[in-house]
Structure formats: structure tokens, C-alpha cells
Amino acid sequence: IFVLIGYYLLTPAKKLPIYNPADVNPKLVDPDVKHIRSKHQIADFKLINQNGDTITQNNYKDKIYVADFFFTRCQTICPIMSTNMGDLQDYYENDPEVMLLSHSVTPVIDSISVLRAYADKREIKDGKWHLVTGDKKHIYELARKSYFAVLDEGDGGLQDFIHTEQFILVDKKRQIRGFYDGTSKDEIQRIIKDIEILRKE
């Protein structure tokens, strides 16, 4: 018994890495931030959700959340990603500590009414999972400079287009703690395990 207690006390608790721009595949990182090696946080943001409400970083204050990038007309990876994000929503339905955030990459098309219809179709729960639209350059800058979600370069202009399966896990300090394939059920289980690790930090 004493051996087991000693082993438990001496074994360090598992921790998730904290991802900074210098830790990530350089192709995923905007050149302006590639040099940053510490203290990276998701930048402040101001977007509009499926109810027409303004959503900022303050809505996610002291929350663990999973973010992704999608568009409502997508017929390839997005439906799978939305189903998997829905599984996370159901798992954490009664847990106010965990939230979800999906950014539209076609914000001109994905108006508030379009997002509302999509949310209804997907049985998205208001307050738990925000679908957000807004200024395209702002969203694309978040993808490239904050979340490191895409392998291509661009400026958020008319011809720029993001399409990625990445789910990103963000902690209560707005730090990135994990990247996952949002089309994989196994990866969803890994997210759940990693969130439990974050709770213990």
C-alpha cells in the first residue's frame, strides 16, 4: 500500500502542451507571429452568432472551449465535423465550464438567418455552442494568427478561402492546448480525455 501511495505521489500529473507559434508547423503560422515562443493567446475577437448577439472573448472567459472553422454550404467535411461537435455538445450539455465555437469561413453567405437555420437543423444549443459570422478578414486573421488552423496563405480577401478539419482546444487562459482531426470519432474521445486533464491543472 505504501509503495502504491508513494508511486502516486511521486508520479507527475499528466499535462497537455501549450502551443505557441514557434511550436507549430511553420506552414500553419502567419509569418508575422512565427517568432513567438511563449505567452501566445487567442486574440480578442468580436463576431455575431446565430441569434444576432455579439460574441467576444468575454463570452469564453474562464471557459475551456473547442473551436473550428466551417461553412453552412459545405457538403464534404463540415457535416461530419458538425456531427462530431454535436457529440461534444451532448457530452458537455450540463457542464457550464466547457463551450464550443464555430467560425464561418464564408461570412457573406452565412448570415444570421442562415446560421439560425443551420443551428436549428443541427439542434445546436444556444449558449453552449456559438456559430459566428462577421468580418471575413477578422475571421481569417484569427484562423492564421491565433488558432493556426490552415496550411494555406491568404489575406482574407475575396478570393481567399479556408477549408480545414482542425478542431482546436483552448484553455481558460486562452492558450491552445491541442489540435485534432474533427472528422474522426477517435479524436473526439481524445478531446474529452484532454479536457479532463485540463480540469486538473
mmCIF file of C-alpha atoms in Angstrom:
data_model
loop_
_atom_site.group_PDB
_atom_site.id
_atom_site.type_symbol
_atom_site.label_atom_id
_atom_site.label_comp_id
_atom_site.label_asym_id
_atom_site.label_seq_id
_atom_site.Cartn_x
_atom_site.Cartn_y
_atom_site.Cartn_z
ATOM 1 C CA ILE A 1 0.000 0.000 0.000
ATOM 2 C CA PHE A 2 2.810 2.408 0.936
ATOM 3 C CA VAL A 3 4.561 1.630 -2.345
ATOM 4 C CA LEU A 4 1.393 2.465 -4.275
ATOM 5 C CA ILE A 5 0.866 5.688 -2.322
ATOM 6 C CA GLY A 6 4.494 6.671 -2.907
ATOM 7 C CA TYR A 7 4.205 5.938 -6.619
ATOM 8 C CA TYR A 8 1.036 8.043 -6.842
ATOM 9 C CA LEU A 9 2.603 10.964 -5.005
ATOM 10 C CA LEU A 10 5.833 10.878 -6.986
ATOM 11 C CA THR A 11 4.262 10.385 -10.417
ATOM 12 C CA PRO A 12 3.750 13.805 -12.011
ATOM 13 C CA ALA A 13 0.244 14.558 -13.219
ATOM 14 C CA LYS A 14 -0.121 14.410 -16.984
ATOM 15 C CA LYS A 15 -0.121 17.862 -18.600
ATOM 16 C CA LEU A 16 -1.051 18.990 -22.059
ATOM 17 C CA PRO A 17 1.434 21.051 -24.067
ATOM 18 C CA ILE A 18 0.894 24.780 -24.502
ATOM 19 C CA TYR A 19 1.228 25.621 -28.182
ATOM 20 C CA ASN A 20 2.994 28.797 -29.263
ATOM 21 C CA PRO A 21 3.616 29.846 -32.884
ATOM 22 C CA ALA A 22 7.202 28.527 -32.785
ATOM 23 C CA ASP A 23 5.928 25.073 -31.751
ATOM 24 C CA VAL A 24 3.594 24.604 -34.701
ATOM 25 C CA ASN A 25 4.233 23.566 -38.312
ATOM 26 C CA PRO A 26 5.522 26.841 -39.878
ATOM 27 C CA LYS A 27 3.127 26.370 -42.804
ATOM 28 C CA LEU A 28 0.250 26.824 -40.350
ATOM 29 C CA VAL A 29 1.553 30.063 -38.856
ATOM 30 C CA ASP A 30 1.261 33.582 -40.222
ATOM 31 C CA PRO A 31 4.776 34.994 -40.843
ATOM 32 C CA ASP A 32 4.057 37.920 -38.511
ATOM 33 C CA VAL A 33 3.891 35.640 -35.450
ATOM 34 C CA LYS A 34 6.249 32.751 -36.300
ATOM 35 C CA HIS A 35 8.922 34.094 -33.951
ATOM 36 C CA ILE A 36 6.743 33.965 -30.811
ATOM 37 C CA ARG A 37 7.899 31.233 -28.422
ATOM 38 C CA SER A 38 5.817 31.903 -25.312
ATOM 39 C CA LYS A 39 2.663 33.509 -23.925
ATOM 40 C CA HIS A 40 0.600 33.084 -27.097
ATOM 41 C CA GLN A 41 -3.118 33.643 -26.556
ATOM 42 C CA ILE A 42 -6.150 33.702 -28.790
ATOM 43 C CA ALA A 43 -6.585 37.332 -29.819
ATOM 44 C CA ASP A 44 -9.589 39.426 -28.837
ATOM 45 C CA PHE A 45 -12.489 38.987 -31.221
ATOM 46 C CA LYS A 46 -15.896 40.467 -31.929
ATOM 47 C CA LEU A 47 -18.341 38.416 -34.002
ATOM 48 C CA ILE A 48 -22.079 37.783 -34.353
ATOM 49 C CA ASN A 49 -23.780 34.494 -33.513
ATOM 50 C CA GLN A 50 -26.851 32.631 -34.795
ATOM 51 C CA ASN A 51 -29.133 34.827 -32.694
ATOM 52 C CA GLY A 52 -27.634 38.126 -33.816
ATOM 53 C CA ASP A 53 -25.854 38.544 -30.481
ATOM 54 C CA THR A 54 -22.336 39.985 -30.289
ATOM 55 C CA ILE A 55 -19.850 37.329 -29.156
ATOM 56 C CA THR A 56 -16.412 38.265 -27.850
ATOM 57 C CA GLN A 57 -13.631 36.653 -25.863
ATOM 58 C CA ASN A 58 -15.571 37.668 -22.748
ATOM 59 C CA ASN A 59 -18.236 35.064 -23.520
ATOM 60 C CA TYR A 60 -15.475 32.464 -23.153
ATOM 61 C CA LYS A 61 -13.826 33.922 -20.070
ATOM 62 C CA ASP A 62 -12.796 31.165 -17.631
ATOM 63 C CA LYS A 63 -14.063 28.512 -20.045
ATOM 64 C CA ILE A 64 -12.441 25.567 -21.779
ATOM 65 C CA TYR A 65 -13.603 25.547 -25.387
ATOM 66 C CA VAL A 66 -13.247 23.780 -28.720
ATOM 67 C CA ALA A 67 -13.076 25.938 -31.853
ATOM 68 C CA ASP A 68 -13.330 25.162 -35.557
ATOM 69 C CA PHE A 69 -13.915 26.766 -38.960
ATOM 70 C CA PHE A 70 -16.794 25.724 -41.233
ATOM 71 C CA PHE A 71 -19.375 26.943 -43.734
ATOM 72 C CA THR A 72 -23.028 26.019 -43.958
ATOM 73 C CA ARG A 73 -22.993 25.070 -47.659
ATOM 74 C CA CYS A 74 -20.106 22.632 -47.241
ATOM 75 C CA GLN A 75 -21.070 19.100 -48.306
ATOM 76 C CA THR A 76 -17.766 17.344 -47.612
ATOM 77 C CA ILE A 77 -16.041 17.528 -44.216
ATOM 78 C CA CYS A 78 -18.272 20.092 -42.489
ATOM 79 C CA PRO A 79 -21.319 17.849 -41.921
ATOM 80 C CA ILE A 80 -19.056 15.258 -40.284
ATOM 81 C CA MET A 81 -17.372 17.936 -38.193
ATOM 82 C CA SER A 82 -20.729 19.359 -37.118
ATOM 83 C CA THR A 83 -21.932 15.900 -36.100
ATOM 84 C CA ASN A 84 -18.789 15.367 -34.047
ATOM 85 C CA MET A 85 -19.018 18.806 -32.480
ATOM 86 C CA GLY A 86 -22.615 17.902 -31.691
ATOM 87 C CA ASP A 87 -21.351 14.849 -29.819
ATOM 88 C CA LEU A 88 -19.200 17.164 -27.691
ATOM 89 C CA GLN A 89 -22.199 19.422 -27.143
ATOM 90 C CA ASP A 90 -24.273 16.487 -25.905
ATOM 91 C CA TYR A 91 -21.459 15.185 -23.700
ATOM 92 C CA TYR A 92 -20.988 18.570 -22.011
ATOM 93 C CA GLU A 93 -24.611 19.711 -22.208
ATOM 94 C CA ASN A 94 -24.896 20.287 -18.467
ATOM 95 C CA ASP A 95 -21.322 21.416 -17.929
ATOM 96 C CA PRO A 96 -21.018 25.236 -17.986
ATOM 97 C CA GLU A 97 -17.219 25.017 -17.895
ATOM 98 C CA VAL A 98 -16.988 23.721 -21.494
ATOM 99 C CA MET A 99 -18.176 25.588 -24.591
ATOM 100 C CA LEU A 100 -17.914 25.369 -28.392
ATOM 101 C CA LEU A 101 -17.172 27.988 -31.068
ATOM 102 C CA SER A 102 -17.572 27.571 -34.846
ATOM 103 C CA HIS A 103 -16.406 30.346 -37.188
ATOM 104 C CA SER A 104 -17.951 30.709 -40.636
ATOM 105 C CA VAL A 105 -15.335 30.969 -43.398
ATOM 106 C CA THR A 106 -17.978 32.294 -45.810
ATOM 107 C CA PRO A 107 -19.446 35.047 -43.626
ATOM 108 C CA VAL A 108 -21.040 36.924 -46.530
ATOM 109 C CA ILE A 109 -23.165 33.846 -47.286
ATOM 110 C CA ASP A 110 -23.589 32.696 -43.698
ATOM 111 C CA SER A 111 -25.821 35.497 -42.463
ATOM 112 C CA ILE A 112 -27.507 35.415 -39.062
ATOM 113 C CA SER A 113 -30.662 33.861 -40.540
ATOM 114 C CA VAL A 114 -28.650 31.202 -42.375
ATOM 115 C CA LEU A 115 -26.734 30.345 -39.197
ATOM 116 C CA ARG A 116 -30.026 30.222 -37.271
ATOM 117 C CA ALA A 117 -31.499 27.736 -39.732
ATOM 118 C CA TYR A 118 -28.297 25.658 -39.601
ATOM 119 C CA ALA A 119 -28.353 25.728 -35.791
ATOM 120 C CA ASP A 120 -31.970 24.552 -35.755
ATOM 121 C CA LYS A 121 -31.232 21.746 -38.209
ATOM 122 C CA ARG A 122 -28.243 20.602 -36.134
ATOM 123 C CA GLU A 123 -30.044 21.028 -32.794
ATOM 124 C CA ILE A 124 -27.378 23.424 -31.586
ATOM 125 C CA LYS A 125 -27.951 24.665 -28.063
ATOM 126 C CA ASP A 126 -27.745 28.424 -27.640
ATOM 127 C CA GLY A 127 -25.250 29.474 -25.006
ATOM 128 C CA LYS A 128 -23.266 26.233 -25.316
ATOM 129 C CA TRP A 129 -22.252 26.418 -28.972
ATOM 130 C CA HIS A 130 -21.936 29.698 -30.861
ATOM 131 C CA LEU A 131 -21.873 29.745 -34.668
ATOM 132 C CA VAL A 132 -20.306 33.056 -35.589
ATOM 133 C CA THR A 133 -20.108 35.278 -38.641
ATOM 134 C CA GLY A 134 -18.627 38.719 -39.124
ATOM 135 C CA ASP A 135 -15.826 40.473 -40.962
ATOM 136 C CA LYS A 136 -14.018 37.967 -43.194
ATOM 137 C CA LYS A 137 -10.558 39.469 -42.663
ATOM 138 C CA HIS A 138 -11.068 39.344 -38.915
ATOM 139 C CA ILE A 139 -12.104 35.659 -39.009
ATOM 140 C CA TYR A 140 -9.260 34.679 -41.333
ATOM 141 C CA GLU A 141 -6.726 36.531 -39.216
ATOM 142 C CA LEU A 142 -7.957 34.608 -36.188
ATOM 143 C CA ALA A 143 -7.533 31.354 -38.127
ATOM 144 C CA ARG A 144 -3.952 32.149 -39.158
ATOM 145 C CA LYS A 145 -2.565 34.214 -36.288
ATOM 146 C CA SER A 146 -4.453 32.826 -33.302
ATOM 147 C CA TYR A 147 -5.630 29.269 -33.997
ATOM 148 C CA PHE A 148 -3.061 28.095 -36.619
ATOM 149 C CA ALA A 149 -5.862 26.221 -38.343
ATOM 150 C CA VAL A 150 -4.868 26.292 -42.027
ATOM 151 C CA LEU A 151 -1.971 25.302 -44.254
ATOM 152 C CA ASP A 152 -2.505 27.929 -46.937
ATOM 153 C CA GLU A 153 -1.654 31.622 -47.074
ATOM 154 C CA GLY A 154 -4.041 34.470 -47.739
ATOM 155 C CA ASP A 155 -5.187 37.904 -46.725
ATOM 156 C CA GLY A 156 -8.887 37.372 -46.080
ATOM 157 C CA GLY A 157 -9.761 38.957 -49.421
ATOM 158 C CA LEU A 158 -12.490 37.979 -51.878
ATOM 159 C CA GLN A 159 -10.542 35.054 -53.352
ATOM 160 C CA ASP A 160 -9.241 33.763 -50.023
ATOM 161 C CA PHE A 161 -10.841 30.558 -48.757
ATOM 162 C CA ILE A 162 -10.170 28.395 -45.703
ATOM 163 C CA HIS A 163 -11.181 24.745 -45.568
ATOM 164 C CA THR A 164 -9.855 22.764 -42.621
ATOM 165 C CA GLU A 165 -10.872 19.796 -40.472
ATOM 166 C CA GLN A 166 -8.985 21.084 -37.430
ATOM 167 C CA PHE A 167 -10.597 21.260 -34.004
ATOM 168 C CA ILE A 168 -8.600 23.411 -31.567
ATOM 169 C CA LEU A 169 -8.730 23.024 -27.783
ATOM 170 C CA VAL A 170 -8.359 26.282 -25.849
ATOM 171 C CA ASP A 171 -7.897 26.559 -22.095
ATOM 172 C CA LYS A 172 -9.193 29.126 -19.597
ATOM 173 C CA LYS A 173 -6.149 31.328 -20.229
ATOM 174 C CA ARG A 174 -6.909 31.454 -23.980
ATOM 175 C CA GLN A 175 -3.936 29.203 -24.733
ATOM 176 C CA ILE A 176 -4.004 26.452 -27.367
ATOM 177 C CA ARG A 177 -3.665 23.035 -25.750
ATOM 178 C CA GLY A 178 -4.434 20.628 -28.598
ATOM 179 C CA PHE A 179 -5.134 20.095 -32.295
ATOM 180 C CA TYR A 180 -7.454 17.341 -33.516
ATOM 181 C CA ASP A 181 -8.980 15.915 -36.686
ATOM 182 C CA GLY A 182 -12.595 16.999 -36.395
ATOM 183 C CA THR A 183 -13.738 14.258 -38.793
ATOM 184 C CA SER A 184 -12.526 11.447 -36.508
ATOM 185 C CA LYS A 185 -14.628 9.892 -33.737
ATOM 186 C CA ASP A 186 -11.430 8.675 -32.067
ATOM 187 C CA GLU A 187 -10.164 12.243 -31.947
ATOM 188 C CA ILE A 188 -13.387 13.359 -30.258
ATOM 189 C CA GLN A 189 -12.694 10.848 -27.491
ATOM 190 C CA ARG A 190 -9.174 12.248 -27.234
ATOM 191 C CA ILE A 191 -10.596 15.754 -26.820
ATOM 192 C CA ILE A 192 -12.794 14.538 -23.968
ATOM 193 C CA LYS A 193 -9.793 12.944 -22.238
ATOM 194 C CA ASP A 194 -7.697 16.065 -22.747
ATOM 195 C CA ILE A 195 -10.412 18.310 -21.316
ATOM 196 C CA GLU A 196 -10.374 16.179 -18.169
ATOM 197 C CA ILE A 197 -6.608 16.694 -17.956
ATOM 198 C CA LEU A 198 -7.112 20.469 -18.255
ATOM 199 C CA ARG A 199 -9.611 20.429 -15.393
ATOM 200 C CA LYS A 200 -6.947 19.037 -13.070
ATOM 201 C CA GLU A 201 -4.320 21.686 -13.827
#
